[in-house]
Amino acid sequence: MKIVYGKTLTESERGAVRSMAEKCGITFETARLLYARGITSAGEMRAFLHPGKNGFHDPFLLKGMSEAVARIRRAAENNESVLVFGDYDADGVCAASVMYFCLKDLGIRTRVTVPEREDGYGLNVDKVLSFSAEEKVDLLITVDCGISEAENIEKIKALGTDVIVTDHHEPPENLPAAITINPKISGQAYPFSGLCGAGVAYKLARALIGKKADKFLDFAAAATVADSMELKDENRCIVAEGLKIMNSSSARQAFKNLLGENQGKKITSQTLAFQIAPRINAGGRMGDAGSALKAFISEDPHEIFEYCVKLSRYNIARQTECDAIYAAAKIKIQKENLAEGGVILVEDESWKTGFIGIVAAKLVEDYCRPVIVFAGANGLLKGSARSVPGFNIYEALCSVKGLLKGYGGHSQAAGVTVSRENFIPLRRALIKFAEESALVCEQKTLFAEWQAEDKISLQFAKELELLEPFGTGNRRPLFTARAAGTVKAQPLKAGSVHYLFSLPAADMLDFDGEEDADILALPVDKTVAFELSYSVFNGRESCKGIVKNIIPDYSDCSPLKPYVLRNELKKSAVGAGVPAGAGIMRGAPQFKQGFGTVYAVSDPDNINKIAGAEDAQIYLFSVPPRTVNSCIVLSPAEMPEGYSRIIYADKPFTYVSGSAPAEIYADIPGARFLSGLSAEREDFAAGYSALLSLCGKEFYGSCEAYAMYGKDVSVPEEQFIFCAEVFFELGIFGIKNGRLKLNAEVRNALTNSRIYRAVKEAKE
């Protein structure tokens, strides 16, 4: 895993940051963090740390705002009929709700609708016609859509309907011939272009009814987070103010109901992102976006509750559907080698369009490259694209627009429609674009502020709460600390799966940290990535590091030799033979960045014999989930899921089970430890005596025990480990409550041990 740190300050910058910290009354560390994120003056820091309505911009600076307000006021004066047309996602539903309530406040006869996903994204002329058939629509107002609908808007205008477009998506070359409000349109005085659709709707409401529109900030906040807008500038103020409403006694019933069992707990931006937004979106994904809209605009408490229950059920069903599509997409990608290029395009007509965006995002995490997942029928495929930092998927689609039926979106997410006959040409064109753009499919990256060398102050941990709300563009601060050599972690309490350990920077709490405890015990340096948590209990303030990742440093693997030996011995008890059809390679292996290849190494000293190993990610024994780019694994226990090929960079003592194609560099010995092992009875007698002398002592494993007691026994380390693992397999010795014990009643021959037999046969 790659770690990217924030800006390193020069001496002059440190002086400037120190001055800003004094002016703002904050710690140097808080000021340093903000400065590294581009907030470079005391005034900007104060504004960032105290977001609110004073950070809102004048809505009339938006191009088209004055014309839109005048036209809507005329609709109110003339008792005209207005239709609000939104979108099926959380942003579109929230934007439609804002506009609906605002127009109702003005006394305007207002109807509101959102399309279903099967209707397609954007303005649906047939849907507008159905409303006109009931009662003529004098004015149509789009929210979160319309900017790319010039042709459809002309059709609607031909009905005698005026149109106001409010949107935030990327404007096309040809804008609609209508009053249009979009902060991304160039040549306007508005200083911030990052509003979501509901944010734009709120600005129009603010221009129409003034401060009374602030009661809609909860809608704008939920939509801003749900649409992954950057929490900077005005967005930060919108979300901060919206959260105040949600956490107050005047919180909207729909939002409270959507929290379910978490009702009453403090609502944060994380609550919006992971609890509220998925439930709103679930309606549209399950073909019932209207339920989300009704949950928000209904005035009947019972009806609101029922719609929210329905959305929660949809969300559970959505998760099941997404898991099924995700699993099927992974199989397709592997079978068809779709990850070989820089961009992955995968399709299936049986998939539902409502889920493919979520699946695409998960696949990006897996493959560290842009992904477009397609679904559809009748010769048309609709795709949802997600990208990686540094690769603008919208620009990529613009470059191939001649192959597309339609597209739109942002740099990191987009929607696209293509005919089936153009699907393969589209894949080739996007892969070529990625190659020409020098897209690098790197390992997963962690973004940390800095590495903490000294103890972190309580005040700094406390001040970090001022950086809320966190989200896109304002990530929760992550720090790292160095853990030198072996670190002992202990369960939080007896039987707990959560672990505690201490570093000079802070006391650490590692949730579900059982596996991490094994990594911490290894005799190599580790980098611990953590977030800071400040708490007050019984009037006592404290802070802890909440562990997010532990990254071992395997640049020098020599201290791991005993652990690799132990793992190789344990693997021999399972006993996988030479893979069928394996190719025997000569010379030195060469590591190549790419997809799906495991380079297996049995002897740590052989890593430096792999050309290009310095660019590789190295793992011990296994590969973490969702890591499918080529990597080196010391003594792998199994072929990880998602990998399609294994290269044994040295001739191993034991092989890995599985059907993946294999290559073996048989000229490089990987079982040199065998020369130090003896299967003779007298040597096992010595090993038995050494273990017997340690009974009752603290004992967590053969390697750890030798590190603690090796100087007190006369058996060499490799032989001690060999004997211990054989006796453990036979049940003669065991570990109970962290101490070694002899099972005196057990009698078992050495030859009954598969480990013993494997070593003996290999040495003969």
mmCIF file of C-alpha atoms in Angstrom, residues 169-404:
data_model
loop_
_atom_site.group_PDB
_atom_site.id
_atom_site.type_symbol
_atom_site.label_atom_id
_atom_site.label_comp_id
_atom_site.label_asym_id
_atom_site.label_seq_id
_atom_site.Cartn_x
_atom_site.Cartn_y
_atom_site.Cartn_z
ATOM 1 C CA HIS A 169 -23.752 19.101 -14.433
ATOM 2 C CA GLU A 170 -21.094 19.931 -17.013
ATOM 3 C CA PRO A 171 -22.593 22.320 -19.599
ATOM 4 C CA PRO A 172 -22.444 21.152 -23.250
ATOM 5 C CA GLU A 173 -21.331 23.393 -26.083
ATOM 6 C CA ASN A 174 -24.946 24.187 -27.007
ATOM 7 C CA LEU A 175 -26.979 25.363 -24.031
ATOM 8 C CA PRO A 176 -30.792 25.104 -24.010
ATOM 9 C CA ALA A 177 -32.728 28.098 -25.335
ATOM 10 C CA ALA A 178 -34.248 28.766 -21.917
ATOM 11 C CA ILE A 179 -33.534 30.635 -18.690
ATOM 12 C CA THR A 180 -30.632 28.601 -17.338
ATOM 13 C CA ILE A 181 -28.930 28.590 -13.933
ATOM 14 C CA ASN A 182 -25.798 26.502 -13.578
ATOM 15 C CA PRO A 183 -22.715 27.519 -11.541
ATOM 16 C CA LYS A 184 -20.473 25.733 -14.051
ATOM 17 C CA ILE A 185 -21.411 27.982 -16.961
ATOM 18 C CA SER A 186 -18.412 30.180 -17.720
ATOM 19 C CA GLY A 187 -18.446 33.949 -17.761
ATOM 20 C CA GLN A 188 -20.480 34.595 -14.609
ATOM 21 C CA ALA A 189 -19.616 36.404 -11.405
ATOM 22 C CA TYR A 190 -20.614 33.596 -9.021
ATOM 23 C CA PRO A 191 -17.425 32.615 -7.152
ATOM 24 C CA PHE A 192 -18.140 28.896 -6.558
ATOM 25 C CA SER A 193 -18.921 26.252 -9.177
ATOM 26 C CA GLY A 194 -19.188 23.187 -6.940
ATOM 27 C CA LEU A 195 -22.860 23.272 -5.895
ATOM 28 C CA CYS A 196 -25.008 20.155 -6.279
ATOM 29 C CA GLY A 197 -28.476 20.250 -7.874
ATOM 30 C CA ALA A 198 -30.209 20.818 -4.542
ATOM 31 C CA GLY A 199 -27.632 23.509 -3.751
ATOM 32 C CA VAL A 200 -28.612 25.349 -6.934
ATOM 33 C CA ALA A 201 -32.304 24.878 -6.071
ATOM 34 C CA TYR A 202 -31.632 26.351 -2.613
ATOM 35 C CA LYS A 203 -29.920 29.389 -4.176
ATOM 36 C CA LEU A 204 -32.984 29.979 -6.359
ATOM 37 C CA ALA A 205 -35.237 29.603 -3.305
ATOM 38 C CA ARG A 206 -33.008 32.064 -1.385
ATOM 39 C CA ALA A 207 -33.388 34.556 -4.223
ATOM 40 C CA LEU A 208 -37.172 34.075 -4.190
ATOM 41 C CA ILE A 209 -38.091 34.009 -0.491
ATOM 42 C CA GLY A 210 -34.937 35.205 1.283
ATOM 43 C CA LYS A 211 -33.963 33.771 4.676
ATOM 44 C CA LYS A 212 -37.139 31.675 4.791
ATOM 45 C CA ALA A 213 -35.344 29.358 2.331
ATOM 46 C CA ASP A 214 -32.833 28.417 5.035
ATOM 47 C CA LYS A 215 -35.297 25.821 6.344
ATOM 48 C CA PHE A 216 -34.424 23.825 3.192
ATOM 49 C CA LEU A 217 -30.737 23.597 4.057
ATOM 50 C CA ASP A 218 -31.226 20.068 5.417
ATOM 51 C CA PHE A 219 -32.228 18.956 1.900
ATOM 52 C CA ALA A 220 -29.245 20.760 0.380
ATOM 53 C CA ALA A 221 -26.867 19.258 2.961
ATOM 54 C CA ALA A 222 -28.058 15.677 2.375
ATOM 55 C CA ALA A 223 -27.815 16.110 -1.396
ATOM 56 C CA THR A 224 -24.353 17.702 -1.245
ATOM 57 C CA VAL A 225 -22.964 14.712 0.630
ATOM 58 C CA ALA A 226 -24.976 12.136 -1.345
ATOM 59 C CA ASP A 227 -23.698 13.547 -4.647
ATOM 60 C CA SER A 228 -20.075 13.478 -3.385
ATOM 61 C CA MET A 229 -19.585 17.204 -3.889
ATOM 62 C CA GLU A 230 -16.426 18.716 -2.446
ATOM 63 C CA LEU A 231 -17.024 20.034 1.067
ATOM 64 C CA LYS A 232 -15.266 23.309 0.398
ATOM 65 C CA ASP A 233 -16.345 26.939 0.246
ATOM 66 C CA GLU A 234 -20.147 27.264 0.185
ATOM 67 C CA ASN A 235 -20.755 23.509 0.277
ATOM 68 C CA ARG A 236 -19.047 23.302 3.657
ATOM 69 C CA CYS A 237 -21.337 26.028 4.980
ATOM 70 C CA ILE A 238 -24.436 24.392 3.493
ATOM 71 C CA VAL A 239 -23.676 21.026 5.091
ATOM 72 C CA ALA A 240 -22.743 22.594 8.441
ATOM 73 C CA GLU A 241 -26.012 24.555 8.552
ATOM 74 C CA GLY A 242 -28.055 21.623 7.320
ATOM 75 C CA LEU A 243 -26.624 19.384 10.046
ATOM 76 C CA LYS A 244 -27.632 21.973 12.654
ATOM 77 C CA ILE A 245 -31.255 21.631 11.497
ATOM 78 C CA MET A 246 -31.079 17.832 11.479
ATOM 79 C CA ASN A 247 -29.676 17.773 15.012
ATOM 80 C CA SER A 248 -32.258 20.231 16.332
ATOM 81 C CA SER A 249 -35.789 19.806 17.666
ATOM 82 C CA SER A 250 -37.104 20.985 14.273
ATOM 83 C CA ALA A 251 -35.494 18.099 12.389
ATOM 84 C CA ARG A 252 -37.597 16.931 9.445
ATOM 85 C CA GLN A 253 -39.547 13.768 10.209
ATOM 86 C CA ALA A 254 -38.420 11.987 7.040
ATOM 87 C CA PHE A 255 -34.753 12.325 7.948
ATOM 88 C CA LYS A 256 -35.433 11.083 11.477
ATOM 89 C CA ASN A 257 -37.372 8.094 10.164
ATOM 90 C CA LEU A 258 -34.653 7.217 7.675
ATOM 91 C CA LEU A 259 -32.212 6.822 10.572
ATOM 92 C CA GLY A 260 -34.251 3.948 11.972
ATOM 93 C CA GLU A 261 -32.675 2.528 15.134
ATOM 94 C CA ASN A 262 -30.004 5.256 15.042
ATOM 95 C CA GLN A 263 -32.614 7.922 15.730
ATOM 96 C CA GLY A 264 -31.499 10.220 18.527
ATOM 97 C CA LYS A 265 -27.794 9.873 17.789
ATOM 98 C CA LYS A 266 -25.813 12.847 16.535
ATOM 99 C CA ILE A 267 -26.080 13.202 12.757
ATOM 100 C CA THR A 268 -22.800 13.912 10.956
ATOM 101 C CA SER A 269 -21.716 14.028 7.333
ATOM 102 C CA GLN A 270 -20.871 10.331 7.715
ATOM 103 C CA THR A 271 -24.460 9.657 8.778
ATOM 104 C CA LEU A 272 -25.660 11.383 5.625
ATOM 105 C CA ALA A 273 -23.238 9.463 3.430
ATOM 106 C CA PHE A 274 -23.701 5.953 4.825
ATOM 107 C CA GLN A 275 -27.196 5.869 6.312
ATOM 108 C CA ILE A 276 -29.488 8.518 4.853
ATOM 109 C CA ALA A 277 -28.235 8.871 1.258
ATOM 110 C CA PRO A 278 -28.295 5.110 0.464
ATOM 111 C CA ARG A 279 -31.910 4.877 1.625
ATOM 112 C CA ILE A 280 -33.005 7.860 -0.492
ATOM 113 C CA ASN A 281 -31.161 6.446 -3.500
ATOM 114 C CA ALA A 282 -32.604 2.970 -2.937
ATOM 115 C CA GLY A 283 -36.012 4.141 -4.164
ATOM 116 C CA GLY A 284 -34.642 5.134 -7.565
ATOM 117 C CA ARG A 285 -32.450 2.044 -7.780
ATOM 118 C CA MET A 286 -35.433 -0.226 -7.123
ATOM 119 C CA GLY A 287 -37.644 1.581 -9.664
ATOM 120 C CA ASP A 288 -39.630 3.668 -7.175
ATOM 121 C CA ALA A 289 -37.965 7.082 -6.897
ATOM 122 C CA GLY A 290 -41.420 8.513 -6.287
ATOM 123 C CA SER A 291 -41.436 6.981 -2.795
ATOM 124 C CA ALA A 292 -38.423 9.059 -1.769
ATOM 125 C CA LEU A 293 -40.046 12.218 -3.133
ATOM 126 C CA LYS A 294 -43.330 11.469 -1.345
ATOM 127 C CA ALA A 295 -41.492 10.785 1.916
ATOM 128 C CA PHE A 296 -40.147 14.332 1.741
ATOM 129 C CA ILE A 297 -43.135 16.330 0.474
ATOM 130 C CA SER A 298 -45.950 14.544 2.313
ATOM 131 C CA GLU A 299 -47.487 16.363 5.271
ATOM 132 C CA ASP A 300 -49.048 13.202 6.760
ATOM 133 C CA PRO A 301 -46.781 11.803 9.529
ATOM 134 C CA HIS A 302 -48.140 8.276 9.087
ATOM 135 C CA GLU A 303 -47.574 8.415 5.321
ATOM 136 C CA ILE A 304 -44.046 9.766 5.781
ATOM 137 C CA PHE A 305 -43.236 6.890 8.142
ATOM 138 C CA GLU A 306 -44.588 4.274 5.722
ATOM 139 C CA TYR A 307 -42.593 5.659 2.805
ATOM 140 C CA CYS A 308 -39.407 5.714 4.905
ATOM 141 C CA VAL A 309 -39.972 2.085 5.950
ATOM 142 C CA LYS A 310 -40.372 1.220 2.275
ATOM 143 C CA LEU A 311 -37.094 2.995 1.413
ATOM 144 C CA SER A 312 -35.278 1.092 4.170
ATOM 145 C CA ARG A 313 -36.592 -2.195 2.778
ATOM 146 C CA TYR A 314 -35.539 -1.158 -0.705
ATOM 147 C CA ASN A 315 -32.064 -0.483 0.638
ATOM 148 C CA ILE A 316 -31.748 -4.019 2.017
ATOM 149 C CA ALA A 317 -32.921 -5.469 -1.303
ATOM 150 C CA ARG A 318 -30.513 -3.143 -3.134
ATOM 151 C CA GLN A 319 -27.578 -4.474 -1.136
ATOM 152 C CA THR A 320 -28.479 -8.058 -2.083
ATOM 153 C CA GLU A 321 -28.808 -7.160 -5.768
ATOM 154 C CA CYS A 322 -25.542 -5.230 -5.768
ATOM 155 C CA ASP A 323 -23.667 -8.127 -4.179
ATOM 156 C CA ALA A 324 -24.944 -10.495 -6.874
ATOM 157 C CA ILE A 325 -23.969 -8.171 -9.748
ATOM 158 C CA TYR A 326 -20.606 -7.449 -8.147
ATOM 159 C CA ALA A 327 -19.813 -11.170 -7.861
ATOM 160 C CA ALA A 328 -20.898 -11.794 -11.462
ATOM 161 C CA ALA A 329 -18.845 -8.840 -12.744
ATOM 162 C CA LYS A 330 -15.723 -10.113 -10.948
ATOM 163 C CA ILE A 331 -16.120 -13.508 -12.624
ATOM 164 C CA LYS A 332 -16.549 -11.888 -16.050
ATOM 165 C CA ILE A 333 -13.519 -9.654 -15.564
ATOM 166 C CA GLN A 334 -11.353 -12.601 -14.587
ATOM 167 C CA LYS A 335 -12.587 -15.017 -17.259
ATOM 168 C CA GLU A 336 -12.381 -12.486 -20.082
ATOM 169 C CA ASN A 337 -9.150 -10.792 -18.876
ATOM 170 C CA LEU A 338 -10.914 -7.432 -18.917
ATOM 171 C CA ALA A 339 -8.477 -5.843 -16.466
ATOM 172 C CA GLU A 340 -5.493 -6.164 -18.790
ATOM 173 C CA GLY A 341 -6.075 -2.657 -20.180
ATOM 174 C CA GLY A 342 -6.105 0.621 -18.312
ATOM 175 C CA VAL A 343 -9.919 0.890 -18.275
ATOM 176 C CA ILE A 344 -12.364 -1.923 -17.458
ATOM 177 C CA LEU A 345 -15.649 -2.135 -19.373
ATOM 178 C CA VAL A 346 -17.937 -4.992 -18.337
ATOM 179 C CA GLU A 347 -21.571 -5.589 -19.381
ATOM 180 C CA ASP A 348 -24.496 -7.917 -18.948
ATOM 181 C CA GLU A 349 -28.052 -7.415 -20.164
ATOM 182 C CA SER A 350 -29.478 -9.163 -17.093
ATOM 183 C CA TRP A 351 -28.099 -6.529 -14.715
ATOM 184 C CA LYS A 352 -30.286 -3.661 -13.533
ATOM 185 C CA THR A 353 -29.156 -0.124 -14.259
ATOM 186 C CA GLY A 354 -30.041 1.002 -10.732
ATOM 187 C CA PHE A 355 -27.141 -0.891 -9.199
ATOM 188 C CA ILE A 356 -24.305 -0.603 -11.666
ATOM 189 C CA GLY A 357 -22.909 2.660 -10.259
ATOM 190 C CA ILE A 358 -22.379 1.109 -6.829
ATOM 191 C CA VAL A 359 -20.798 -1.971 -8.414
ATOM 192 C CA ALA A 360 -18.506 0.192 -10.545
ATOM 193 C CA ALA A 361 -17.288 2.015 -7.424
ATOM 194 C CA LYS A 362 -16.495 -1.293 -5.677
ATOM 195 C CA LEU A 363 -14.633 -2.574 -8.731
ATOM 196 C CA VAL A 364 -12.511 0.591 -8.840
ATOM 197 C CA GLU A 365 -11.446 -0.231 -5.269
ATOM 198 C CA ASP A 366 -10.507 -3.751 -6.377
ATOM 199 C CA TYR A 367 -8.659 -3.012 -9.574
ATOM 200 C CA CYS A 368 -7.297 0.511 -9.009
ATOM 201 C CA ARG A 369 -8.341 1.566 -12.504
ATOM 202 C CA PRO A 370 -11.385 3.286 -14.059
ATOM 203 C CA VAL A 371 -14.425 1.018 -14.466
ATOM 204 C CA ILE A 372 -17.621 1.295 -16.497
ATOM 205 C CA VAL A 373 -20.366 -1.229 -15.761
ATOM 206 C CA PHE A 374 -23.075 -1.571 -18.407
ATOM 207 C CA ALA A 375 -26.604 -2.966 -18.355
ATOM 208 C CA GLY A 376 -29.406 -2.741 -20.882
ATOM 209 C CA ALA A 377 -31.365 -4.426 -23.606
ATOM 210 C CA ASN A 378 -32.786 -3.978 -27.114
ATOM 211 C CA GLY A 379 -29.444 -3.056 -28.576
ATOM 212 C CA LEU A 380 -28.669 -0.248 -26.109
ATOM 213 C CA LEU A 381 -26.277 -0.459 -23.163
ATOM 214 C CA LYS A 382 -26.396 2.064 -20.330
ATOM 215 C CA GLY A 383 -23.217 2.389 -18.323
ATOM 216 C CA SER A 384 -22.150 3.909 -15.043
ATOM 217 C CA ALA A 385 -18.516 4.997 -14.838
ATOM 218 C CA ARG A 386 -16.280 5.544 -11.822
ATOM 219 C CA SER A 387 -12.673 6.652 -12.000
ATOM 220 C CA VAL A 388 -9.441 6.937 -10.036
ATOM 221 C CA PRO A 389 -7.706 10.160 -8.939
ATOM 222 C CA GLY A 390 -5.825 11.728 -11.806
ATOM 223 C CA PHE A 391 -7.969 10.276 -14.591
ATOM 224 C CA ASN A 392 -10.894 12.405 -15.825
ATOM 225 C CA ILE A 393 -13.504 9.924 -17.031
ATOM 226 C CA TYR A 394 -15.702 12.714 -18.427
ATOM 227 C CA GLU A 395 -12.851 13.904 -20.649
ATOM 228 C CA ALA A 396 -12.240 10.309 -21.700
ATOM 229 C CA LEU A 397 -15.884 9.993 -22.786
ATOM 230 C CA CYS A 398 -15.700 13.326 -24.612
ATOM 231 C CA SER A 399 -12.794 11.927 -26.632
ATOM 232 C CA VAL A 400 -14.954 9.051 -27.908
ATOM 233 C CA LYS A 401 -18.316 10.838 -28.145
ATOM 234 C CA GLY A 402 -18.665 9.776 -31.791
ATOM 235 C CA LEU A 403 -19.243 6.222 -30.564
ATOM 236 C CA LEU A 404 -21.838 7.182 -27.959
#
